[in-house]
Amino acid sequence: MDNNFDFVLIAKVLPTLLQYLPVTAEILVFSILFGMVLGIMLAIPKLLNVAGLKQLITIYISFVRGTPILVQLFLVFYGVPALLKLIHIDVTRMDAMYFVIITYTLSNAAAFAEIFRAAILTVDRGQIEAAHSVGLSSPQAFLRIVFPQAIRVAFPNIANTMISSLKDTSLAFSIGVMDMVGRGETLIASTTRAFEIYVALSIVYFAIVIILEKIFKFNERYFNRYMPKEVATH
């Protein structure tokens, strides 16, 4: 077998790998959107100190933080069908993509819950009281006063979580989802050139991260457009 590094092979497989980019993008987009919604829902009971529920959410967040995403993926893939089978619901034929999105949604929700909770706590309580004094309800005060400020504070951590989640999606192939890494594994089997395939995959992921970082940087400047210059350019 020829052990020389094959640059030509990398150029050949890159278009093939990119054909599966939409699968990776679908996992990322849905898990981030659902994760944000669930994260806000988890953050609110902790902020309001809801007895019992706050402790359960804390345990959930601690569990997600303390276990590898690959373990969580297999827990959902094997655990959800087993639990649903107890109530006579069969999801064993369900597309593995759904289990991947569920797993990453649950994982991202734990991260977003802490991000939003910390960001909301940075908003001065006096602003909420002022909003109430001019007739705004608590939900209106949250949506119009608190949330816009919290998003600005939380945005850098949201961006980091999205990039981390993108890299985590590379494990989706382990339960049979044919994403870029999954396609890469089939190419390794057919070409027996693992190193070149992984180099090609790293190029694709690195390029995507660079593009996302540029987009996030632009959006961060937009969110900070009314802040003092030294803060906005931090």
PDB file of N, CA, C and O in Angstrom, residues 129-202:
ATOM      1  N   GLU A 129     -38.308  47.408  38.192  1.00  0.00           N
ATOM      2  CA  GLU A 129     -39.219  48.186  39.045  1.00  0.00           C
ATOM      3  C   GLU A 129     -39.687  49.441  38.328  1.00  0.00           C
ATOM      4  O   GLU A 129     -40.858  49.839  38.455  1.00  0.00           O
ATOM      5  N   ALA A 130     -38.788  50.068  37.568  1.00  0.00           N
ATOM      6  CA  ALA A 130     -39.167  51.256  36.810  1.00  0.00           C
ATOM      7  C   ALA A 130     -40.192  50.899  35.734  1.00  0.00           C
ATOM      8  O   ALA A 130     -41.139  51.661  35.485  1.00  0.00           O
ATOM      9  N   ALA A 131     -40.020  49.741  35.106  1.00  0.00           N
ATOM     10  CA  ALA A 131     -40.963  49.300  34.081  1.00  0.00           C
ATOM     11  C   ALA A 131     -42.342  49.059  34.687  1.00  0.00           C
ATOM     12  O   ALA A 131     -43.369  49.414  34.105  1.00  0.00           O
ATOM     13  N   HIS A 132     -42.369  48.482  35.882  1.00  0.00           N
ATOM     14  CA  HIS A 132     -43.647  48.263  36.574  1.00  0.00           C
ATOM     15  C   HIS A 132     -44.298  49.591  36.937  1.00  0.00           C
ATOM     16  O   HIS A 132     -45.537  49.718  36.892  1.00  0.00           O
ATOM     17  N   SER A 133     -43.473  50.586  37.279  1.00  0.00           N
ATOM     18  CA  SER A 133     -44.016  51.877  37.699  1.00  0.00           C
ATOM     19  C   SER A 133     -44.704  52.627  36.569  1.00  0.00           C
ATOM     20  O   SER A 133     -45.544  53.493  36.820  1.00  0.00           O
ATOM     21  N   VAL A 134     -44.358  52.310  35.307  1.00  0.00           N
ATOM     22  CA  VAL A 134     -44.994  52.974  34.163  1.00  0.00           C
ATOM     23  C   VAL A 134     -46.088  52.097  33.548  1.00  0.00           C
ATOM     24  O   VAL A 134     -46.563  52.367  32.447  1.00  0.00           O
ATOM     25  N   GLY A 135     -46.459  51.043  34.261  1.00  0.00           N
ATOM     26  CA  GLY A 135     -47.608  50.254  33.846  1.00  0.00           C
ATOM     27  C   GLY A 135     -47.313  48.985  33.080  1.00  0.00           C
ATOM     28  O   GLY A 135     -48.250  48.312  32.629  1.00  0.00           O
ATOM     29  N   LEU A 136     -46.048  48.608  32.920  1.00  0.00           N
ATOM     30  CA  LEU A 136     -45.724  47.363  32.214  1.00  0.00           C
ATOM     31  C   LEU A 136     -45.914  46.176  33.144  1.00  0.00           C
ATOM     32  O   LEU A 136     -45.558  46.225  34.327  1.00  0.00           O
ATOM     33  N   SER A 137     -46.473  45.110  32.588  1.00  0.00           N
ATOM     34  CA  SER A 137     -46.600  43.875  33.360  1.00  0.00           C
ATOM     35  C   SER A 137     -45.238  43.186  33.435  1.00  0.00           C
ATOM     36  O   SER A 137     -44.298  43.566  32.725  1.00  0.00           O
ATOM     37  N   SER A 138     -45.146  42.160  34.265  1.00  0.00           N
ATOM     38  CA  SER A 138     -43.874  41.432  34.387  1.00  0.00           C
ATOM     39  C   SER A 138     -43.428  40.812  33.059  1.00  0.00           C
ATOM     40  O   SER A 138     -42.259  40.926  32.681  1.00  0.00           O
ATOM     41  N   PRO A 139     -44.339  40.135  32.312  1.00  0.00           N
ATOM     42  CA  PRO A 139     -43.920  39.609  31.003  1.00  0.00           C
ATOM     43  C   PRO A 139     -43.474  40.707  30.037  1.00  0.00           C
ATOM     44  O   PRO A 139     -42.504  40.537  29.293  1.00  0.00           O
ATOM     45  N   GLN A 140     -44.180  41.840  30.033  1.00  0.00           N
ATOM     46  CA  GLN A 140     -43.797  42.950  29.156  1.00  0.00           C
ATOM     47  C   GLN A 140     -42.444  43.516  29.562  1.00  0.00           C
ATOM     48  O   GLN A 140     -41.614  43.823  28.694  1.00  0.00           O
ATOM     49  N   ALA A 141     -42.218  43.647  30.854  1.00  0.00           N
ATOM     50  CA  ALA A 141     -40.933  44.156  31.335  1.00  0.00           C
ATOM     51  C   ALA A 141     -39.799  43.211  30.944  1.00  0.00           C
ATOM     52  O   ALA A 141     -38.706  43.657  30.556  1.00  0.00           O
ATOM     53  N   PHE A 142     -40.089  41.912  31.016  1.00  0.00           N
ATOM     54  CA  PHE A 142     -39.062  40.929  30.655  1.00  0.00           C
ATOM     55  C   PHE A 142     -38.725  41.011  29.174  1.00  0.00           C
ATOM     56  O   PHE A 142     -37.545  41.059  28.796  1.00  0.00           O
ATOM     57  N   LEU A 143     -39.764  41.046  28.322  1.00  0.00           N
ATOM     58  CA  LEU A 143     -39.546  41.029  26.876  1.00  0.00           C
ATOM     59  C   LEU A 143     -38.957  42.333  26.355  1.00  0.00           C
ATOM     60  O   LEU A 143     -38.128  42.322  25.433  1.00  0.00           O
ATOM     61  N   ARG A 144     -39.357  43.451  26.927  1.00  0.00           N
ATOM     62  CA  ARG A 144     -38.938  44.752  26.403  1.00  0.00           C
ATOM     63  C   ARG A 144     -37.689  45.323  27.075  1.00  0.00           C
ATOM     64  O   ARG A 144     -36.945  46.065  26.435  1.00  0.00           O
ATOM     65  N   ILE A 145     -37.490  44.974  28.336  1.00  0.00           N
ATOM     66  CA  ILE A 145     -36.384  45.569  29.086  1.00  0.00           C
ATOM     67  C   ILE A 145     -35.278  44.566  29.390  1.00  0.00           C
ATOM     68  O   ILE A 145     -34.105  44.783  29.070  1.00  0.00           O
ATOM     69  N   VAL A 146     -35.663  43.455  30.001  1.00  0.00           N
ATOM     70  CA  VAL A 146     -34.667  42.502  30.497  1.00  0.00           C
ATOM     71  C   VAL A 146     -34.051  41.678  29.379  1.00  0.00           C
ATOM     72  O   VAL A 146     -32.821  41.592  29.252  1.00  0.00           O
ATOM     73  N   PHE A 147     -34.896  41.055  28.565  1.00  0.00           N
ATOM     74  CA  PHE A 147     -34.402  40.105  27.567  1.00  0.00           C
ATOM     75  C   PHE A 147     -33.431  40.736  26.560  1.00  0.00           C
ATOM     76  O   PHE A 147     -32.385  40.142  26.274  1.00  0.00           O
ATOM     77  N   PRO A 148     -33.728  41.927  25.995  1.00  0.00           N
ATOM     78  CA  PRO A 148     -32.767  42.520  25.046  1.00  0.00           C
ATOM     79  C   PRO A 148     -31.384  42.752  25.661  1.00  0.00           C
ATOM     80  O   PRO A 148     -30.361  42.535  25.002  1.00  0.00           O
ATOM     81  N   GLN A 149     -31.350  43.181  26.927  1.00  0.00           N
ATOM     82  CA  GLN A 149     -30.070  43.396  27.584  1.00  0.00           C
ATOM     83  C   GLN A 149     -29.369  42.074  27.893  1.00  0.00           C
ATOM     84  O   GLN A 149     -28.144  41.958  27.771  1.00  0.00           O
ATOM     85  N   ALA A 150     -30.167  41.092  28.299  1.00  0.00           N
ATOM     86  CA  ALA A 150     -29.601  39.787  28.632  1.00  0.00           C
ATOM     87  C   ALA A 150     -28.992  39.116  27.399  1.00  0.00           C
ATOM     88  O   ALA A 150     -27.934  38.490  27.486  1.00  0.00           O
ATOM     89  N   ILE A 151     -29.656  39.258  26.250  1.00  0.00           N
ATOM     90  CA  ILE A 151     -29.144  38.660  25.012  1.00  0.00           C
ATOM     91  C   ILE A 151     -27.784  39.253  24.657  1.00  0.00           C
ATOM     92  O   ILE A 151     -26.868  38.542  24.231  1.00  0.00           O
ATOM     93  N   ARG A 152     -27.646  40.568  24.839  1.00  0.00           N
ATOM     94  CA  ARG A 152     -26.363  41.217  24.529  1.00  0.00           C
ATOM     95  C   ARG A 152     -25.258  40.652  25.407  1.00  0.00           C
ATOM     96  O   ARG A 152     -24.156  40.362  24.935  1.00  0.00           O
ATOM     97  N   VAL A 153     -25.563  40.466  26.693  1.00  0.00           N
ATOM     98  CA  VAL A 153     -24.576  39.933  27.623  1.00  0.00           C
ATOM     99  C   VAL A 153     -24.269  38.467  27.312  1.00  0.00           C
ATOM    100  O   VAL A 153     -23.122  38.020  27.378  1.00  0.00           O
ATOM    101  N   ALA A 154     -25.323  37.718  26.969  1.00  0.00           N
ATOM    102  CA  ALA A 154     -25.185  36.272  26.776  1.00  0.00           C
ATOM    103  C   ALA A 154     -24.589  35.902  25.417  1.00  0.00           C
ATOM    104  O   ALA A 154     -24.117  34.767  25.252  1.00  0.00           O
ATOM    105  N   PHE A 155     -24.622  36.828  24.461  1.00  0.00           N
ATOM    106  CA  PHE A 155     -24.293  36.455  23.083  1.00  0.00           C
ATOM    107  C   PHE A 155     -22.929  35.785  22.912  1.00  0.00           C
ATOM    108  O   PHE A 155     -22.834  34.779  22.196  1.00  0.00           O
ATOM    109  N   PRO A 156     -21.846  36.278  23.528  1.00  0.00           N
ATOM    110  CA  PRO A 156     -20.561  35.579  23.349  1.00  0.00           C
ATOM    111  C   PRO A 156     -20.608  34.121  23.796  1.00  0.00           C
ATOM    112  O   PRO A 156     -20.049  33.240  23.128  1.00  0.00           O
ATOM    113  N   ASN A 157     -21.284  33.856  24.916  1.00  0.00           N
ATOM    114  CA  ASN A 157     -21.391  32.474  25.388  1.00  0.00           C
ATOM    115  C   ASN A 157     -22.318  31.646  24.503  1.00  0.00           C
ATOM    116  O   ASN A 157     -22.101  30.442  24.319  1.00  0.00           O
ATOM    117  N   ILE A 158     -23.358  32.285  23.965  1.00  0.00           N
ATOM    118  CA  ILE A 158     -24.238  31.584  23.020  1.00  0.00           C
ATOM    119  C   ILE A 158     -23.438  31.164  21.792  1.00  0.00           C
ATOM    120  O   ILE A 158     -23.555  30.035  21.305  1.00  0.00           O
ATOM    121  N   ALA A 159     -22.607  32.081  21.286  1.00  0.00           N
ATOM    122  CA  ALA A 159     -21.780  31.786  20.106  1.00  0.00           C
ATOM    123  C   ALA A 159     -20.822  30.640  20.386  1.00  0.00           C
ATOM    124  O   ALA A 159     -20.653  29.733  19.555  1.00  0.00           O
ATOM    125  N   ASN A 160     -20.192  30.652  21.552  1.00  0.00           N
ATOM    126  CA  ASN A 160     -19.262  29.569  21.915  1.00  0.00           C
ATOM    127  C   ASN A 160     -19.985  28.230  22.017  1.00  0.00           C
ATOM    128  O   ASN A 160     -19.451  27.192  21.607  1.00  0.00           O
ATOM    129  N   THR A 161     -21.194  28.250  22.558  1.00  0.00           N
ATOM    130  CA  THR A 161     -21.971  27.018  22.675  1.00  0.00           C
ATOM    131  C   THR A 161     -22.341  26.475  21.303  1.00  0.00           C
ATOM    132  O   THR A 161     -22.312  25.259  21.072  1.00  0.00           O
ATOM    133  N   MET A 162     -22.686  27.363  20.376  1.00  0.00           N
ATOM    134  CA  MET A 162     -23.038  26.934  19.026  1.00  0.00           C
ATOM    135  C   MET A 162     -21.844  26.295  18.328  1.00  0.00           C
ATOM    136  O   MET A 162     -21.979  25.263  17.660  1.00  0.00           O
ATOM    137  N   ILE A 163     -20.676  26.885  18.489  1.00  0.00           N
ATOM    138  CA  ILE A 163     -19.474  26.319  17.862  1.00  0.00           C
ATOM    139  C   ILE A 163     -19.135  24.967  18.494  1.00  0.00           C
ATOM    140  O   ILE A 163     -18.790  24.013  17.791  1.00  0.00           O
ATOM    141  N   SER A 164     -19.250  24.887  19.806  1.00  0.00           N
ATOM    142  CA  SER A 164     -18.999  23.616  20.488  1.00  0.00           C
ATOM    143  C   SER A 164     -19.992  22.553  20.033  1.00  0.00           C
ATOM    144  O   SER A 164     -19.632  21.388  19.812  1.00  0.00           O
ATOM    145  N   SER A 165     -21.254  22.948  19.866  1.00  0.00           N
ATOM    146  CA  SER A 165     -22.287  22.012  19.415  1.00  0.00           C
ATOM    147  C   SER A 165     -22.013  21.541  17.992  1.00  0.00           C
ATOM    148  O   SER A 165     -22.256  20.372  17.665  1.00  0.00           O
ATOM    149  N   LEU A 166     -21.535  22.433  17.155  1.00  0.00           N
ATOM    150  CA  LEU A 166     -21.180  22.049  15.784  1.00  0.00           C
ATOM    151  C   LEU A 166     -20.164  20.918  15.798  1.00  0.00           C
ATOM    152  O   LEU A 166     -20.312  19.922  15.075  1.00  0.00           O
ATOM    153  N   LYS A 167     -19.149  21.053  16.626  1.00  0.00           N
ATOM    154  CA  LYS A 167     -18.117  20.018  16.688  1.00  0.00           C
ATOM    155  C   LYS A 167     -18.662  18.722  17.283  1.00  0.00           C
ATOM    156  O   LYS A 167     -18.267  17.625  16.870  1.00  0.00           O
ATOM    157  N   ASP A 168     -19.595  18.855  18.226  1.00  0.00           N
ATOM    158  CA  ASP A 168     -20.195  17.655  18.823  1.00  0.00           C
ATOM    159  C   ASP A 168     -21.041  16.869  17.824  1.00  0.00           C
ATOM    160  O   ASP A 168     -21.213  15.653  17.976  1.00  0.00           O
ATOM    161  N   THR A 169     -21.579  17.563  16.811  1.00  0.00           N
ATOM    162  CA  THR A 169     -22.414  16.858  15.832  1.00  0.00           C
ATOM    163  C   THR A 169     -21.638  15.776  15.096  1.00  0.00           C
ATOM    164  O   THR A 169     -22.244  14.896  14.482  1.00  0.00           O
ATOM    165  N   SER A 170     -20.316  15.841  15.157  1.00  0.00           N
ATOM    166  CA  SER A 170     -19.499  14.837  14.464  1.00  0.00           C
ATOM    167  C   SER A 170     -19.704  13.436  15.035  1.00  0.00           C
ATOM    168  O   SER A 170     -19.281  12.450  14.416  1.00  0.00           O
ATOM    169  N   LEU A 171     -20.366  13.335  16.197  1.00  0.00           N
ATOM    170  CA  LEU A 171     -20.611  12.022  16.799  1.00  0.00           C
ATOM    171  C   LEU A 171     -21.916  11.400  16.338  1.00  0.00           C
ATOM    172  O   LEU A 171     -22.228  10.266  16.705  1.00  0.00           O
ATOM    173  N   ALA A 172     -22.701  12.136  15.557  1.00  0.00           N
ATOM    174  CA  ALA A 172     -24.014  11.638  15.131  1.00  0.00           C
ATOM    175  C   ALA A 172     -23.903  10.338  14.339  1.00  0.00           C
ATOM    176  O   ALA A 172     -24.804   9.499  14.386  1.00  0.00           O
ATOM    177  N   PHE A 173     -22.795  10.158  13.637  1.00  0.00           N
ATOM    178  CA  PHE A 173     -22.629   8.958  12.812  1.00  0.00           C
ATOM    179  C   PHE A 173     -22.602   7.692  13.661  1.00  0.00           C
ATOM    180  O   PHE A 173     -22.866   6.585  13.158  1.00  0.00           O
ATOM    181  N   SER A 174     -22.301   7.843  14.965  1.00  0.00           N
ATOM    182  CA  SER A 174     -22.154   6.667  15.823  1.00  0.00           C
ATOM    183  C   SER A 174     -23.465   5.909  16.021  1.00  0.00           C
ATOM    184  O   SER A 174     -23.452   4.745  16.425  1.00  0.00           O
ATOM    185  N   ILE A 175     -24.616   6.565  15.737  1.00  0.00           N
ATOM    186  CA  ILE A 175     -25.892   5.839  15.804  1.00  0.00           C
ATOM    187  C   ILE A 175     -26.519   5.731  14.413  1.00  0.00           C
ATOM    188  O   ILE A 175     -27.721   5.503  14.286  1.00  0.00           O
ATOM    189  N   GLY A 176     -25.704   5.913  13.381  1.00  0.00           N
ATOM    190  CA  GLY A 176     -26.163   5.625  12.030  1.00  0.00           C
ATOM    191  C   GLY A 176     -26.606   6.800  11.190  1.00  0.00           C
ATOM    192  O   GLY A 176     -27.125   6.599  10.086  1.00  0.00           O
ATOM    193  N   VAL A 177     -26.405   8.040  11.674  1.00  0.00           N
ATOM    194  CA  VAL A 177     -26.773   9.209  10.872  1.00  0.00           C
ATOM    195  C   VAL A 177     -25.666   9.481   9.860  1.00  0.00           C
ATOM    196  O   VAL A 177     -24.497   9.605  10.225  1.00  0.00           O
ATOM    197  N   MET A 178     -26.044   9.597   8.602  1.00  0.00           N
ATOM    198  CA  MET A 178     -25.050   9.805   7.550  1.00  0.00           C
ATOM    199  C   MET A 178     -24.803  11.305   7.370  1.00  0.00           C
ATOM    200  O   MET A 178     -25.330  11.953   6.482  1.00  0.00           O
ATOM    201  N   ASP A 179     -23.952  11.837   8.251  1.00  0.00           N
ATOM    202  CA  ASP A 179     -23.534  13.230   8.120  1.00  0.00           C
ATOM    203  C   ASP A 179     -22.164  13.256   7.476  1.00  0.00           C
ATOM    204  O   ASP A 179     -21.749  12.278   6.841  1.00  0.00           O
ATOM    205  N   MET A 180     -21.442  14.358   7.618  1.00  0.00           N
ATOM    206  CA  MET A 180     -20.130  14.454   6.979  1.00  0.00           C
ATOM    207  C   MET A 180     -19.149  13.417   7.524  1.00  0.00           C
ATOM    208  O   MET A 180     -18.414  12.788   6.753  1.00  0.00           O
ATOM    209  N   VAL A 181     -19.160  13.247   8.842  1.00  0.00           N
ATOM    210  CA  VAL A 181     -18.246  12.254   9.422  1.00  0.00           C
ATOM    211  C   VAL A 181     -18.664  10.843   9.027  1.00  0.00           C
ATOM    212  O   VAL A 181     -17.816   9.991   8.746  1.00  0.00           O
ATOM    213  N   GLY A 182     -19.971  10.592   9.008  1.00  0.00           N
ATOM    214  CA  GLY A 182     -20.449   9.284   8.573  1.00  0.00           C
ATOM    215  C   GLY A 182     -20.010   8.965   7.153  1.00  0.00           C
ATOM    216  O   GLY A 182     -19.587   7.840   6.857  1.00  0.00           O
ATOM    217  N   ARG A 183     -20.139   9.973   6.280  1.00  0.00           N
ATOM    218  CA  ARG A 183     -19.684   9.774   4.891  1.00  0.00           C
ATOM    219  C   ARG A 183     -18.178   9.593   4.851  1.00  0.00           C
ATOM    220  O   ARG A 183     -17.663   8.792   4.060  1.00  0.00           O
ATOM    221  N   GLY A 184     -17.481  10.316   5.721  1.00  0.00           N
ATOM    222  CA  GLY A 184     -16.035  10.161   5.793  1.00  0.00           C
ATOM    223  C   GLY A 184     -15.631   8.752   6.171  1.00  0.00           C
ATOM    224  O   GLY A 184     -14.669   8.196   5.629  1.00  0.00           O
ATOM    225  N   GLU A 185     -16.387   8.143   7.090  1.00  0.00           N
ATOM    226  CA  GLU A 185     -16.079   6.773   7.505  1.00  0.00           C
ATOM    227  C   GLU A 185     -16.256   5.791   6.344  1.00  0.00           C
ATOM    228  O   GLU A 185     -15.469   4.847   6.198  1.00  0.00           O
ATOM    229  N   THR A 186     -17.284   6.020   5.519  1.00  0.00           N
ATOM    230  CA  THR A 186     -17.474   5.131   4.364  1.00  0.00           C
ATOM    231  C   THR A 186     -16.359   5.336   3.340  1.00  0.00           C
ATOM    232  O   THR A 186     -15.949   4.372   2.675  1.00  0.00           O
ATOM    233  N   LEU A 187     -15.880   6.554   3.215  1.00  0.00           N
ATOM    234  CA  LEU A 187     -14.767   6.821   2.299  1.00  0.00           C
ATOM    235  C   LEU A 187     -13.480   6.168   2.783  1.00  0.00           C
ATOM    236  O   LEU A 187     -12.674   5.682   1.982  1.00  0.00           O
ATOM    237  N   ILE A 188     -13.292   6.161   4.105  1.00  0.00           N
ATOM    238  CA  ILE A 188     -12.115   5.487   4.663  1.00  0.00           C
ATOM    239  C   ILE A 188     -12.171   3.997   4.352  1.00  0.00           C
ATOM    240  O   ILE A 188     -11.164   3.377   3.978  1.00  0.00           O
ATOM    241  N   ALA A 189     -13.354   3.409   4.476  1.00  0.00           N
ATOM    242  CA  ALA A 189     -13.510   1.977   4.208  1.00  0.00           C
ATOM    243  C   ALA A 189     -13.228   1.645   2.751  1.00  0.00           C
ATOM    244  O   ALA A 189     -12.675   0.584   2.440  1.00  0.00           O
ATOM    245  N   SER A 190     -13.595   2.575   1.845  1.00  0.00           N
ATOM    246  CA  SER A 190     -13.434   2.289   0.421  1.00  0.00           C
ATOM    247  C   SER A 190     -12.050   2.662  -0.112  1.00  0.00           C
ATOM    248  O   SER A 190     -11.594   2.076  -1.106  1.00  0.00           O
ATOM    249  N   THR A 191     -11.392   3.628   0.542  1.00  0.00           N
ATOM    250  CA  THR A 191     -10.084   4.084   0.042  1.00  0.00           C
ATOM    251  C   THR A 191      -8.920   3.602   0.889  1.00  0.00           C
ATOM    252  O   THR A 191      -7.775   3.626   0.421  1.00  0.00           O
ATOM    253  N   THR A 192      -9.206   3.172   2.130  1.00  0.00           N
ATOM    254  CA  THR A 192      -8.191   2.792   3.122  1.00  0.00           C
ATOM    255  C   THR A 192      -7.205   3.928   3.391  1.00  0.00           C
ATOM    256  O   THR A 192      -6.075   3.683   3.796  1.00  0.00           O
ATOM    257  N   ARG A 193      -7.647   5.162   3.194  1.00  0.00           N
ATOM    258  CA  ARG A 193      -6.798   6.335   3.432  1.00  0.00           C
ATOM    259  C   ARG A 193      -7.430   7.185   4.543  1.00  0.00           C
ATOM    260  O   ARG A 193      -8.035   8.222   4.300  1.00  0.00           O
ATOM    261  N   ALA A 194      -7.290   6.705   5.768  1.00  0.00           N
ATOM    262  CA  ALA A 194      -7.945   7.379   6.892  1.00  0.00           C
ATOM    263  C   ALA A 194      -7.396   8.776   7.134  1.00  0.00           C
ATOM    264  O   ALA A 194      -8.159   9.722   7.364  1.00  0.00           O
ATOM    265  N   PHE A 195      -6.074   8.919   7.088  1.00  0.00           N
ATOM    266  CA  PHE A 195      -5.475  10.208   7.429  1.00  0.00           C
ATOM    267  C   PHE A 195      -5.955  11.316   6.496  1.00  0.00           C
ATOM    268  O   PHE A 195      -6.337  12.403   6.938  1.00  0.00           O
ATOM    269  N   GLU A 196      -5.948  11.045   5.198  1.00  0.00           N
ATOM    270  CA  GLU A 196      -6.369  12.054   4.226  1.00  0.00           C
ATOM    271  C   GLU A 196      -7.851  12.441   4.424  1.00  0.00           C
ATOM    272  O   GLU A 196      -8.209  13.615   4.316  1.00  0.00           O
ATOM    273  N   ILE A 197      -8.677  11.443   4.726  1.00  0.00           N
ATOM    274  CA  ILE A 197     -10.103  11.723   4.924  1.00  0.00           C
ATOM    275  C   ILE A 197     -10.305  12.598   6.155  1.00  0.00           C
ATOM    276  O   ILE A 197     -11.089  13.560   6.132  1.00  0.00           O
ATOM    277  N   TYR A 198      -9.591  12.296   7.222  1.00  0.00           N
ATOM    278  CA  TYR A 198      -9.739  13.102   8.438  1.00  0.00           C
ATOM    279  C   TYR A 198      -9.173  14.506   8.249  1.00  0.00           C
ATOM    280  O   TYR A 198      -9.682  15.471   8.838  1.00  0.00           O
ATOM    281  N   VAL A 199      -8.137  14.621   7.454  1.00  0.00           N
ATOM    282  CA  VAL A 199      -7.615  15.959   7.123  1.00  0.00           C
ATOM    283  C   VAL A 199      -8.679  16.747   6.368  1.00  0.00           C
ATOM    284  O   VAL A 199      -8.922  17.932   6.652  1.00  0.00           O
ATOM    285  N   ALA A 200      -9.331  16.092   5.401  1.00  0.00           N
ATOM    286  CA  ALA A 200     -10.397  16.754   4.640  1.00  0.00           C
ATOM    287  C   ALA A 200     -11.538  17.183   5.559  1.00  0.00           C
ATOM    288  O   ALA A 200     -12.066  18.293   5.442  1.00  0.00           O
ATOM    289  N   LEU A 201     -11.924  16.303   6.487  1.00  0.00           N
ATOM    290  CA  LEU A 201     -12.983  16.647   7.436  1.00  0.00           C
ATOM    291  C   LEU A 201     -12.583  17.828   8.316  1.00  0.00           C
ATOM    292  O   LEU A 201     -13.394  18.725   8.581  1.00  0.00           O
ATOM    293  N   SER A 202     -11.337  17.825   8.755  1.00  0.00           N
ATOM    294  CA  SER A 202     -10.877  18.922   9.607  1.00  0.00           C
ATOM    295  C   SER A 202     -10.880  20.240   8.855  1.00  0.00           C
ATOM    296  O   SER A 202     -11.193  21.290   9.425  1.00  0.00           O
TER     297      SER A 202
END
